[in-house]
Structure formats: structure tokens, C-alpha cells
Coordinates of C-alpha atoms in Angstrom, one line a residue:
X171 CA -53.7 -52.2 34.8
X172 CA -52.4 -49.5 32.6
X173 CA -54.8 -47.0 34.3
X174 CA -53.4 -47.9 37.8
X175 CA -49.8 -47.7 36.6
X176 CA -50.5 -44.2 35.2
X177 CA -52.0 -43.1 38.5
X178 CA -49.0 -44.4 40.4
X179 CA -46.6 -42.5 38.1
X180 CA -48.5 -39.3 38.7
X181 CA -48.4 -39.7 42.4
X182 CA -44.7 -40.4 42.4
X183 CA -44.0 -37.3 40.4
X184 CA -46.1 -35.2 42.8
X185 CA -44.2 -36.6 45.8
X186 CA -40.9 -35.9 44.2
X187 CA -41.9 -32.3 43.6
X188 CA -42.9 -31.9 47.2
X189 CA -39.6 -33.4 48.4
X190 CA -37.7 -31.1 46.0
X191 CA -39.6 -28.1 47.4
X192 CA -38.8 -29.2 51.0
X193 CA -35.1 -29.8 50.1
X194 CA -34.8 -26.4 48.4
X195 CA -36.4 -24.8 51.4
X196 CA -33.5 -25.9 53.6
X197 CA -30.8 -24.8 51.3
X198 CA -28.9 -21.9 52.9
X199 CA -29.2 -18.6 51.0
X200 CA -26.2 -17.6 48.8
X201 CA -24.0 -14.9 50.3
X202 CA -24.7 -11.4 49.2
X203 CA -22.2 -10.0 46.7
X204 CA -21.5 -6.5 45.4
X205 CA -23.2 -6.6 42.1
X206 CA -22.8 -3.7 39.6
X207 CA -25.5 -1.1 39.7
X208 CA -26.2 -1.5 36.0
X209 CA -24.7 1.9 35.0
X210 CA -22.8 1.6 31.6
X211 CA -19.9 4.0 31.5
X212 CA -19.3 3.4 27.8
X213 CA -22.7 5.1 27.1
X214 CA -21.1 8.5 27.8
X215 CA -18.3 7.9 25.2
X216 CA -18.7 9.8 21.9
X217 CA -19.2 7.9 18.7
X218 CA -15.8 9.1 17.4
X219 CA -14.0 7.6 20.4
X220 CA -15.9 4.3 20.2
X221 CA -15.0 4.1 16.5
X222 CA -11.3 4.7 17.3
X223 CA -11.4 1.9 19.9
X224 CA -13.2 -0.5 17.6
X225 CA -10.7 0.2 14.8
X226 CA -8.0 -1.5 16.9
X227 CA -10.1 -4.6 17.2
X228 CA -10.4 -4.9 13.4
X229 CA -7.6 -2.7 11.8
X230 CA -8.4 -3.5 8.2
X231 CA -11.7 -1.7 8.4
X232 CA -9.7 1.6 8.3
X233 CA -8.0 0.6 5.1
X234 CA -8.6 3.6 2.8
X235 CA -5.9 2.8 0.3
X236 CA -6.5 2.1 -3.4
X237 CA -4.4 -1.0 -3.4
X238 CA -5.6 -4.5 -4.2
X239 CA -6.4 -7.2 -1.7
X240 CA -2.9 -8.8 -2.1
X241 CA -1.1 -5.5 -1.7
X242 CA -3.0 -4.3 1.3
X243 CA -2.8 -7.6 3.3
X244 CA -1.5 -7.2 6.8
X245 CA 1.7 -8.9 7.9
X246 CA 0.1 -10.9 10.8
X247 CA -3.2 -11.5 12.4
X248 CA -6.4 -13.2 11.1
X249 CA -8.6 -10.6 9.5
X250 CA -11.7 -12.9 9.4
X251 CA -11.4 -13.5 13.1
X252 CA -11.0 -9.8 13.8
X253 CA -14.0 -9.0 11.7
X254 CA -16.0 -11.6 13.7
X255 CA -14.9 -10.0 17.0
X256 CA -16.1 -6.6 15.8
X257 CA -19.4 -8.1 14.7
X258 CA -19.8 -9.5 18.2
X259 CA -19.3 -6.0 19.6
X260 CA -22.3 -4.8 17.5
X261 CA -24.5 -7.2 19.5
X262 CA -23.8 -5.5 22.8
X263 CA -26.1 -2.5 22.5
X264 CA -27.6 -0.1 20.0
X265 CA -25.0 2.5 20.5
X266 CA -22.2 0.0 19.7
X267 CA -24.2 -1.5 16.8
X268 CA -24.3 1.8 15.0
X269 CA -20.6 2.5 15.3
X270 CA -19.6 -1.1 14.6
X271 CA -21.8 -1.3 11.5
X272 CA -20.2 1.8 10.1
X273 CA -16.8 0.2 10.4
X274 CA -17.8 -3.2 9.2
X275 CA -19.3 -1.9 6.0
X276 CA -16.9 1.0 5.3
X277 CA -14.0 -1.1 4.0
X278 CA -15.1 -4.6 3.2
X279 CA -12.5 -7.3 2.7
X280 CA -13.4 -10.9 1.6
X281 CA -10.5 -13.3 2.4
X282 CA -10.2 -16.8 1.2
X283 CA -9.0 -18.5 4.4
X284 CA -8.5 -17.8 8.1
X285 CA -4.9 -17.0 8.9
X286 CA -5.0 -18.9 12.2
X287 CA -5.6 -22.4 13.6
X288 CA -9.4 -22.1 13.0
X289 CA -8.8 -22.7 9.2
X290 CA -7.8 -26.4 9.9
X291 CA -11.2 -27.1 11.5
X292 CA -13.2 -25.2 8.9
X293 CA -11.4 -26.9 6.0
X294 CA -12.5 -30.3 7.4
X295 CA -16.1 -29.2 7.9
X296 CA -16.2 -27.9 4.3
X297 CA -15.1 -31.2 2.9
X298 CA -17.5 -33.3 5.0
X299 CA -20.8 -32.9 3.3
X300 CA -22.7 -35.6 5.2
X301 CA -22.2 -38.6 7.5
X302 CA -21.5 -40.9 4.5
X303 CA -19.7 -38.3 2.3
X304 CA -16.7 -37.5 4.5
X305 CA -14.3 -36.4 1.6
X306 CA -16.4 -34.3 -0.8
X307 CA -15.4 -31.4 -2.9
X308 CA -14.7 -28.4 -0.6
X309 CA -17.0 -25.4 -0.9
X310 CA -15.7 -22.1 -2.4
X311 CA -15.7 -20.1 0.8
X312 CA -14.9 -16.7 -0.7
X313 CA -17.6 -17.0 -3.3
X314 CA -20.1 -17.8 -0.6
X315 CA -19.0 -14.8 1.4
X316 CA -19.4 -12.6 -1.6
X317 CA -22.9 -13.9 -2.2
X318 CA -23.9 -13.4 1.4
X319 CA -22.5 -9.9 1.3
X320 CA -24.4 -9.2 -1.9
X321 CA -27.6 -10.5 -0.4
X322 CA -27.1 -8.2 2.7
X323 CA -26.5 -4.9 0.8
X324 CA -29.2 -5.6 -1.7
X325 CA -31.7 -6.1 1.1
X326 CA -30.7 -3.1 3.2
X327 CA -30.0 0.2 1.5
X328 CA -28.7 1.8 4.7
X329 CA -25.8 -0.6 4.8
X330 CA -25.2 -0.4 1.0
X331 CA -24.5 3.4 1.2
X332 CA -21.8 2.8 3.8
X333 CA -19.6 0.7 1.5
X334 CA -16.7 2.6 0.0
X335 CA -14.0 -0.1 -0.4
X336 CA -14.5 -3.7 -1.6
X337 CA -11.5 -6.0 -1.8
X338 CA -11.4 -9.7 -2.6
X339 CA -8.9 -12.4 -3.7
X340 CA -7.7 -12.7 -7.2
X341 CA -9.6 -16.0 -8.1
X342 CA -12.8 -14.7 -6.6
X343 CA -12.9 -11.6 -8.8
X344 CA -11.9 -13.6 -11.8
X345 CA -14.6 -16.4 -11.4
X346 CA -17.5 -14.4 -9.8
X347 CA -18.0 -11.6 -12.3
X348 CA -21.8 -11.9 -12.2
X349 CA -22.0 -11.9 -8.4
X350 CA -19.6 -8.9 -8.4
X351 CA -21.8 -7.0 -10.9
X352 CA -24.9 -7.6 -8.8
X353 CA -23.1 -6.4 -5.7
X354 CA -21.7 -3.1 -7.1
X355 CA -25.0 -2.2 -8.7
X356 CA -26.3 -1.3 -5.2
X357 CA -23.2 0.5 -3.9
X358 CA -23.5 4.2 -5.0
X359 CA -20.7 5.5 -2.8
X360 CA -18.1 2.9 -3.9
X361 CA -14.6 4.4 -4.3
X362 CA -12.5 1.3 -5.0
X363 CA -13.2 -2.3 -5.9
X364 CA -10.9 -5.1 -7.0
X365 CA -11.7 -5.9 -10.6
X366 CA -10.8 -8.9 -12.9
X367 CA -8.0 -8.4 -15.4
X368 CA -10.4 -8.7 -18.3
X369 CA -12.1 -5.5 -17.2
X370 CA -9.1 -3.4 -18.1
X371 CA -8.8 -5.0 -21.6
X372 CA -12.4 -4.7 -22.6
X373 CA -13.1 -8.4 -22.6
X374 CA -16.7 -9.2 -23.5
X375 CA -17.2 -11.2 -20.3
X376 CA -16.7 -8.0 -18.3
X377 CA -19.1 -5.8 -20.2
X378 CA -21.9 -6.2 -17.7
X379 CA -19.7 -5.4 -14.8
X380 CA -18.3 -2.3 -16.6
X381 CA -21.8 -1.0 -17.4
X382 CA -22.9 -1.4 -13.8
X383 CA -19.8 0.5 -12.6
X384 CA -20.4 3.3 -15.0
X385 CA -24.1 3.7 -14.2
X386 CA -24.2 2.9 -10.5
X387 CA -20.8 3.9 -9.1
X388 CA -20.0 7.5 -10.0
X389 CA -17.5 8.0 -7.2
X390 CA -14.7 5.6 -8.3
X391 CA -11.3 7.0 -7.5
X392 CA -8.9 4.6 -9.3
X393 CA -9.0 3.0 -12.8
X394 CA -6.7 1.3 -15.2
X395 CA -6.7 0.9 -19.0
X396 CA -4.6 -1.7 -20.7
X397 CA -4.0 -2.7 -24.3
X398 CA -7.3 -3.4 -26.1
X399 CA -9.3 -0.8 -24.1
X400 CA -8.7 2.1 -26.5
X401 CA -12.4 2.4 -27.4
X402 CA -13.5 2.7 -23.8
X403 CA -10.7 5.1 -22.9
X404 CA -11.5 7.3 -25.9
X405 CA -15.2 7.5 -25.0
X406 CA -14.4 9.0 -21.6
X407 CA -14.0 12.4 -23.2
X408 CA -17.7 12.5 -24.2
X409 CA -19.3 10.4 -21.5
X410 CA -17.4 12.0 -18.6
X411 CA -17.8 9.0 -16.2
X412 CA -16.2 9.1 -12.8
X413 CA -15.6 12.8 -12.3
X414 CA -14.0 12.1 -8.9
X415 CA -11.2 10.0 -10.4
X416 CA -7.9 10.5 -8.6
X417 CA -5.6 7.8 -9.8
X418 CA -5.3 6.7 -13.5
X419 CA -2.9 4.0 -14.9
X420 CA -2.4 3.6 -18.7
X421 CA -0.5 0.7 -20.1
X422 CA 0.3 -0.3 -23.7
X423 CA -2.3 2.0 -25.2
X424 CA -2.0 3.1 -28.8
X425 CA -3.8 6.4 -28.9
X426 CA -3.2 9.9 -30.2
X427 CA -1.6 12.5 -27.9
X428 CA -4.6 14.8 -28.4
X429 CA -6.9 12.0 -27.3
X430 CA -5.0 11.7 -24.0
X431 CA -5.2 15.4 -23.3
X432 CA -9.0 15.5 -23.9
X433 CA -9.5 12.5 -21.6
X434 CA -7.3 13.8 -18.9
X435 CA -9.1 17.1 -19.1
X436 CA -12.4 15.3 -18.2
X437 CA -11.0 14.3 -14.8
X438 CA -10.9 17.5 -12.7
X439 CA -9.8 15.7 -9.5
X440 CA -6.9 13.7 -11.0
X441 CA -3.7 14.0 -9.1
X442 CA -1.8 10.7 -9.9
X443 CA -1.0 9.4 -13.4
X444 CA 1.1 6.4 -14.5
X445 CA 1.9 5.8 -18.2
X446 CA 3.7 2.6 -19.3
X447 CA 4.9 1.7 -22.8
X448 CA 4.0 4.9 -24.7
X449 CA 6.5 5.4 -27.6
X450 CA 4.1 8.1 -29.0
X451 CA 4.6 10.2 -25.9
X452 CA 7.0 13.1 -26.6
X453 CA 7.7 16.7 -25.3
X454 CA 4.9 18.2 -27.3
X455 CA 2.2 16.7 -25.1
X456 CA 3.7 18.6 -22.1
X457 CA 4.0 21.9 -23.8
X458 CA 1.1 24.3 -24.2
X459 CA -0.9 24.1 -27.5
X460 CA -3.5 26.7 -28.3
X461 CA -6.1 24.2 -29.7
X462 CA -5.7 21.5 -27.1
X463 CA -6.2 21.3 -23.3
X464 CA -3.2 21.6 -21.1
X465 CA -1.5 18.6 -19.5
X466 CA -3.1 18.6 -16.0
X467 CA -1.2 19.5 -12.8
X468 CA -0.4 16.3 -10.9
X469 CA 1.0 15.4 -7.5
X470 CA 2.5 12.2 -8.8
X471 CA 3.7 11.4 -12.3
X472 CA 5.2 8.1 -13.4
X473 CA 6.4 7.4 -16.9
X474 CA 7.9 4.2 -18.1
X475 CA 9.4 3.2 -21.5
X476 CA 8.8 6.5 -23.2
X477 CA 12.1 7.2 -25.1
X478 CA 10.9 10.4 -26.8
X479 CA 10.2 12.3 -23.6
X480 CA 13.2 14.4 -22.6
X481 CA 14.1 16.8 -19.8
X482 CA 13.2 19.8 -21.9
X483 CA 9.6 18.6 -22.0
X484 CA 9.5 18.3 -18.2
X485 CA 11.1 21.7 -17.8
X486 CA 8.4 23.2 -20.0
X487 CA 5.7 21.4 -18.0
X488 CA 7.2 22.6 -14.7
X489 CA 7.4 26.2 -15.9
X490 CA 3.7 26.6 -15.2
X491 CA 3.1 27.8 -11.6
X492 CA 0.2 25.5 -11.0
X493 CA 2.3 22.4 -11.8
X494 CA 5.5 23.5 -10.2
X495 CA 3.9 24.1 -6.8
X496 CA 2.1 20.7 -6.7
X497 CA 4.4 18.0 -8.1
X498 CA 5.9 16.0 -5.3
X499 CA 6.6 12.6 -6.8
X500 CA 8.3 11.8 -10.1
X501 CA 9.3 8.5 -11.5
X502 CA 11.2 8.0 -14.8
X503 CA 12.0 4.6 -16.1
X504 CA 13.6 4.1 -19.5
X505 CA 12.7 7.6 -20.8
X506 CA 14.6 10.2 -22.8
X507 CA 15.5 12.1 -19.5
X508 CA 19.2 11.3 -19.1
X509 CA 20.9 11.4 -15.7
X510 CA 23.2 14.2 -17.0
X511 CA 20.1 16.4 -17.6
X512 CA 18.3 15.5 -14.4
X513 CA 19.5 18.7 -12.8
X514 CA 17.1 20.7 -15.1
X515 CA 14.1 18.9 -13.6
X516 CA 15.2 19.3 -10.0
X517 CA 15.9 23.0 -10.5
X518 CA 12.3 23.6 -11.6
X519 CA 10.6 21.4 -9.0
X520 CA 10.9 23.2 -5.7
X521 CA 8.5 20.8 -3.8
X522 CA 9.6 17.5 -5.2
X523 CA 10.1 15.0 -2.4
X524 CA 10.4 11.7 -4.2
X525 CA 12.4 11.1 -7.4
X526 CA 13.2 7.8 -9.2
X527 CA 15.2 7.4 -12.3
X528 CA 16.0 4.0 -13.9
X529 CA 18.0 4.0 -17.1
X530 CA 20.5 1.9 -19.1
X531 CA 23.4 3.9 -20.5
X532 CA 25.6 3.1 -23.4
X533 CA 27.9 6.1 -23.2
X534 CA 30.0 7.5 -20.2
X535 CA 29.0 10.6 -18.4
X536 CA 29.8 13.7 -20.6
X537 CA 33.2 15.2 -20.0
X538 CA 32.0 18.8 -19.9
X539 CA 31.1 20.1 -16.4
X540 CA 27.5 19.6 -15.4
X541 CA 25.7 21.4 -12.5
X542 CA 25.2 19.1 -9.4
X543 CA 21.8 17.7 -8.5
X544 CA 20.3 20.4 -6.4
X545 CA 17.1 20.3 -4.4
X546 CA 16.1 21.4 -0.9
X547 CA 12.9 19.4 -0.8
X548 CA 14.1 16.0 -2.1
X549 CA 14.0 13.3 0.7
X550 CA 14.0 10.0 -1.3
X551 CA 16.1 9.3 -4.4
X552 CA 16.2 6.1 -6.5
X553 CA 19.2 6.4 -8.8
X554 CA 19.4 3.1 -10.6
X555 CA 21.8 3.3 -13.6
X556 CA 22.9 0.2 -15.5
X557 CA 25.6 -0.3 -18.1
X558 CA 24.4 -1.5 -21.5
X559 CA 25.5 -5.1 -22.2
X560 CA 26.4 -4.1 -25.8
X561 CA 28.9 -1.4 -24.6
X562 CA 32.5 -2.6 -24.0
X563 CA 34.9 -0.6 -21.8
X564 CA 37.6 -1.1 -19.3
X565 CA 35.4 0.2 -16.5
X566 CA 31.6 -0.1 -16.2
X567 CA 29.9 2.9 -17.9
X568 CA 27.6 3.3 -14.9
X569 CA 30.5 4.2 -12.6
X570 CA 30.9 7.6 -14.1
X571 CA 27.2 8.4 -13.4
X572 CA 27.6 7.3 -9.8
X573 CA 30.7 9.5 -9.5
X574 CA 28.5 12.4 -10.6
X575 CA 26.0 11.5 -7.9
X576 CA 28.8 11.3 -5.3
X577 CA 30.0 14.7 -6.1
X578 CA 26.5 16.1 -5.8
X579 CA 26.0 14.5 -2.4
X580 CA 29.4 15.7 -1.1
X581 CA 28.7 19.2 -2.2
X582 CA 25.7 19.3 0.1
X583 CA 23.4 20.2 -2.7
X584 CA 20.7 17.8 -1.4
X585 CA 20.4 18.8 2.3
X586 CA 17.0 17.1 2.9
X587 CA 17.9 13.7 1.3
X588 CA 17.5 10.9 3.9
X589 CA 17.1 7.7 1.7
X590 CA 19.2 6.8 -1.4
X591 CA 18.8 3.7 -3.5
X592 CA 21.6 2.8 -5.9
X593 CA 22.6 -0.3 -7.9
X594 CA 26.2 -0.3 -7.0
X595 CA 27.7 -2.3 -4.1
X596 CA 30.7 0.0 -3.8
X597 CA 28.9 3.3 -3.7
X598 CA 28.6 3.7 0.1
X599 CA 32.4 3.7 0.4
X600 CA 32.7 6.7 -1.9
X601 CA 30.7 8.9 0.5
X602 CA 33.4 8.5 3.2
X603 CA 35.5 11.3 1.8
X604 CA 38.8 12.1 3.6
X605 CA 38.7 15.2 5.8
X606 CA 39.5 18.5 4.1
X607 CA 42.5 20.4 5.4
X608 CA 41.8 23.5 7.4
X609 CA 43.1 25.8 4.6
X610 CA 40.8 24.3 2.0
X611 CA 38.4 26.8 0.5
X612 CA 34.7 26.4 1.2
X613 CA 32.1 25.6 -1.5
X614 CA 29.8 28.2 -3.0
X615 CA 27.1 27.3 -0.5
X616 CA 29.4 28.1 2.4
X617 CA 29.6 24.5 3.7
X618 CA 32.7 22.2 3.8
X619 CA 32.9 19.3 1.3
X620 CA 31.2 16.2 2.8
X621 CA 27.9 15.1 4.1
X622 CA 26.4 17.3 6.7
X623 CA 23.5 15.0 7.7
X624 CA 22.9 11.3 8.2
X625 CA 22.0 9.3 5.1
X626 CA 20.6 5.8 4.6
X627 CA 22.1 4.2 1.5
X628 CA 20.4 1.1 0.0
X629 CA 22.6 -0.6 -2.4
X630 CA 22.1 -3.8 -4.5
X631 CA 24.2 -5.5 -7.1
X632 CA 23.0 -7.1 -10.3
X633 CA 22.9 -10.6 -8.9
X634 CA 21.2 -9.7 -5.5
X635 CA 17.6 -9.7 -4.6
X636 CA 17.6 -7.7 -1.3
X637 CA 18.7 -4.2 -0.7
X638 CA 21.7 -3.7 1.6
X639 CA 21.4 -0.9 4.1
X640 CA 24.4 1.3 5.0
X641 CA 23.9 4.3 7.3
X642 CA 26.3 7.1 6.6
X643 CA 27.0 9.6 9.4
X644 CA 28.7 13.0 9.0
X645 CA 32.0 13.8 10.8
X646 CA 31.5 14.5 14.5
X647 CA 34.2 17.2 14.5
X648 CA 36.1 19.3 11.9
X649 CA 39.1 17.5 10.4
X650 CA 37.6 14.0 11.1
X651 CA 36.3 11.5 8.7
X652 CA 32.7 10.4 8.5
X653 CA 31.5 7.0 9.6
X654 CA 29.2 4.3 8.3
X655 CA 27.4 1.3 9.8
X656 CA 28.1 -2.2 8.7
X657 CA 26.4 -3.0 5.4
X658 CA 23.6 -5.6 6.0
X659 CA 20.7 -6.9 3.9
X660 CA 17.4 -5.5 5.0
X661 CA 16.2 -9.1 5.6
X662 CA 19.0 -9.6 8.1
X663 CA 17.6 -7.1 10.5
X664 CA 14.5 -9.3 11.0
X665 CA 16.7 -12.4 11.4
X666 CA 18.8 -10.6 14.0
X667 CA 15.8 -9.5 15.9
X668 CA 14.5 -13.1 16.1
X669 CA 17.7 -14.4 17.6
X670 CA 18.5 -11.5 19.9
X671 CA 15.0 -10.8 21.2
X672 CA 14.1 -7.8 19.2
X673 CA 17.4 -5.8 19.2
X674 CA 20.5 -6.0 17.2
X675 CA 24.0 -4.6 17.8
X676 CA 24.7 -1.5 15.8
X677 CA 28.3 -1.1 14.8
X678 CA 30.0 1.6 12.8
X679 CA 32.9 1.7 10.4
X680 CA 35.3 4.5 11.1
X681 CA 38.5 5.4 9.4
X682 CA 41.8 4.1 11.0
X683 CA 43.9 6.8 9.4
X684 CA 45.7 4.5 7.0
X685 CA 43.0 4.2 4.3
X686 CA 41.1 1.3 6.0
X687 CA 38.2 1.0 8.4
X688 CA 37.6 -0.2 11.9
X689 CA 34.3 -1.6 13.2
X690 CA 33.4 -0.2 16.6
X691 CA 30.2 0.0 18.6
X692 CA 28.2 3.1 18.0
X693 CA 27.7 5.8 20.7
X694 CA 23.9 6.1 20.5
X695 CA 23.0 3.6 23.2
X696 CA 24.6 0.6 21.5
X697 CA 21.4 -1.0 20.2
X698 CA 18.9 -0.2 17.6
X699 CA 15.5 -1.6 16.9
X700 CA 15.2 -3.9 13.9
X701 CA 12.9 -3.5 11.0
X702 CA 10.3 -6.0 12.3
X703 CA 11.7 -7.3 15.5
X704 CA 8.7 -7.4 17.8
X705 CA 5.6 -9.3 17.1
X706 CA 3.0 -7.2 15.4
X707 CA 5.4 -4.4 14.4
X708 CA 4.7 -4.8 10.7
X709 CA 1.0 -4.8 11.3
X710 CA 1.2 -1.8 13.5
X711 CA 3.1 0.2 10.9
X712 CA 0.5 -0.5 8.3
X713 CA -2.3 0.1 10.8
X714 CA -0.8 3.5 11.6
X715 CA -0.6 4.3 7.8
X716 CA -4.3 3.4 7.4
X717 CA -5.4 5.4 10.5
X718 CA -3.3 8.4 9.6

């Protein structure tokens, strides 16, 4: 019986197959369509152009900055999803695979979560370990991503040599030191990597990671040394690790000035230096000494909490031609360089474009005449002067220093200045000087007293968190007073853009002839773009900075 049933089933399948063939035979043919000929137009595109196109799919692959993962995060967009889209482009053809792989492994970023709706679904799947365990402990996604990346670069040397930047979240680099050490050991061209805080303090738990970096990564470009790392920092003068070092940050180090000079001399490519909390730093380290190396020429110099460093030491440092022609950024915070002696620094720095001075004063500005702040190259100035709480006077001591700054600006001694940051709410009003009479004598530079160019003034009081922007405009005709836009917090520009569809009304304050001001619409089209009005504006600005 089973045999007969088996035979009947085979015959039924055979008949069904014949009927299917007959049925398919009577199906009308599909209409002919114009199919592509198979020619790929993208095959003729050069690799450089394809790389430029792919960089817009995943913008963070062009992040060549030496900032941490938190500092280089984009304002919007999901970087994990963008990286997935670029990886899918690598599956199209071999030409695309070569270009996409170069981007994927040039600047690697390991993020903790998806910044989109996909993270909700993935979070549920990570907690559900099995059918019966629906609420288990979630997996550490960034650690798993780091381990997968380490397995990939350790198994393929051609991909490992492409990696130049490696960034990851704070908790990942703090808890996965062993995985990070195994990863960097096969990255010979690495320029920047996010490191745990213990690495900069010579903690024993980071010794393996430090040894791998010194032995396997000779092209590092940025390094920091904090309190406790004096032995490692001192040893750099003999070992000469990282000859391509460009950025160096020193904080709370207790070393001899001669040791600092010997270590800095071992970095021939160094162009940016930051020193924090160095009471031992004085003018002698900037002055030439026959038995010691010279303080290196730098493009950017930042010194904080060094009360023994004065303007005479910087003047001596800038007297050397190789330093005077290269210094473009200078930051002084709580140093011996007083605001009344700042003109000595500006007079000897012809290419200085950025200057920041932060100081707390306990005495008013000297009564004897001081030359104004003069510079033809300065474009950004941070002038943050505070009054000492222990000093008592009828008027804040900082006001006399801001009066000196006002006189310098109205004398047109800073013709290239475009952005000014002050810690005084009333400072923008002092720049709206009354018009000079026609018979008034001109200044020594041949220009009338008053601003001759637009200036953006960012002011902030002691109890405020955001900078307030005021745009100062020069007079439109002789004998007229200058104008200023309404003072608004920087965050208000974004709020206005959200409510008005990306644009905000731009009003100006003009003098009414009686000592007051009148708000009227501006004449330059009536509307200006806000700081981050349109969606993706913040991301585009950072993307343009990365892409040059």
C-alpha cells in the first residue's frame, strides 16, 4: 500500500509539472523595456573625485584634527549610520572599494550609540540575550566595536597602515586599556589616539599602553604630560621619541627650566605649546643662554598661571627673527604680563592674529600715558580683565583698563580687528563716540577718531553664561555717529532662527542726537542669517573645517 501511494504521488507531481509548463507556455511575453547597456559612467571618475564624493556621505572620515572624541563630535547626524552607508559603497565594485576603504580606515571613530531612531531597536536587542532572558545585562557596544576593529587591523596589514586617527568615548578608553594597547601596536602611521587620563600621569595601569606607543607609533603628533609624569617627560631628551610631535601640553609639572629647554629641543616639528601652572617659569627661559638650547619658535603659545613671566621676557623672545615671523597665536592667563605692558608684545609681533589676555587686577591703570595697543595683523582679541575682590574702590578697577582699550580702538590702532571679547556689559556703548567736529585735528595716523571698520563685540558679565553679541558699525558719513546692532545672546540667534524659519530681523541702534539711541531696521537687506538657523548648518561648518 505504501508503494502504491508513493507511485501515485510521483505521478501527481509529474502531471503538475506538465501543466505548469503548458500554463507558462501560454503566458504572454513581457513588453520590451529600454535596459541600460551596462556602461558604468563612474568608472571614468578619478579616485580623488570619488574620495571627495564619498567624504560627504561620511564627513567624520575627513576629521584630521587632534581633538578628542567629545570635542570633535558633529552637531547633528548619526556617524555610525553614515559609516555604514560608506561601507555599503565599498561593496559596489573594486574601484569604489579601494577609495571607500581609504576613507573608512583613515580617521576611525568608535561611538557608543547611534544618534538616530535605530538606537532604540538596538538597545532592546542587546538586552534580550535569549527567548527566556528578555531583560539581561546590555552588552558594551563600544568595547565590542573596538575589539572587532583590533581583530581587523591585526589580521590585515594593508588596512592597519591606513589608520592615522583613532577616537573613542571616554569610558571605552578608560576601561579597555589592554584592547587599546593591542590595537595601537599594529598602527605604525598613527598620528592621534584618545588615551586614558592615567596615561598622562604615569599610572602603572597604563605602562603597557605607553610602551606600545613609544615603540610602535613614532608619528604621534600630540601629547600631554600632567603632574606625576616628570620622569617620563625628562626621559624624552635622551630617548627622542615622537620626532614628528607638533602639539605639546604641560600641566602642573615640577621640573627645572633647563630640562624643559632640552626636551623642547628634541621636537624639531613642534609648533604649538601650552604650559599650565608653572610658577618656576620666568623670563630667563625665553632669553638666550650660551650653555642651553633656545626656546623653540612656535606658531601658538599658551601660558596659564605663570606669575613670574613678564612682557620683557616675551619681548626678548620676539626679538629673534625666526620667532617674530612665525608666532600667530598667543594666550596669556594669570601671568606677569600686565595689560598696561601688552603694547610691548604687540609691537614686536608683526604676524600675530589671535591674542588672549585674562588677568585679575588689584590696582587701577597707571596714570602716566601709555602707547595704545597697535597691530596691523590682529583679528581676534580676548581682553578679559577682572577686579580683585580684595580691592575696594568707588568704581571697579577693571573699568580703567577697558577705557584704555576703548581709546586704542577709537584711535584706529587695530585696523584688522574683527572680533573682540570683553567681560564688561557696558563696553559696546563706549565705542559709539560722538562725531568729531570738522575743525578737530586728525590723529598721528591720519585717520579721524572713531572706528573705521565693522567690529563684532562679544560681552559677558560676571553672572552670565553666554556671550552677548553687539555689532558696531562705523559712521556712514563724516560728522555722523556710528551705529550698533541690538545686543543679543549668541544662543538667541538659534532660538530666533527656529521661530522665524531660519532668518531673524537685524536692527541697529543709531544716535538720536540727544544722547540716546533709536532702534531702526538695518539697510543691508533687512535680514541676516542666524548662527545655526538651518538644519545641518552646524555640521556643515565643521565639515568644511575638516575638509579645508
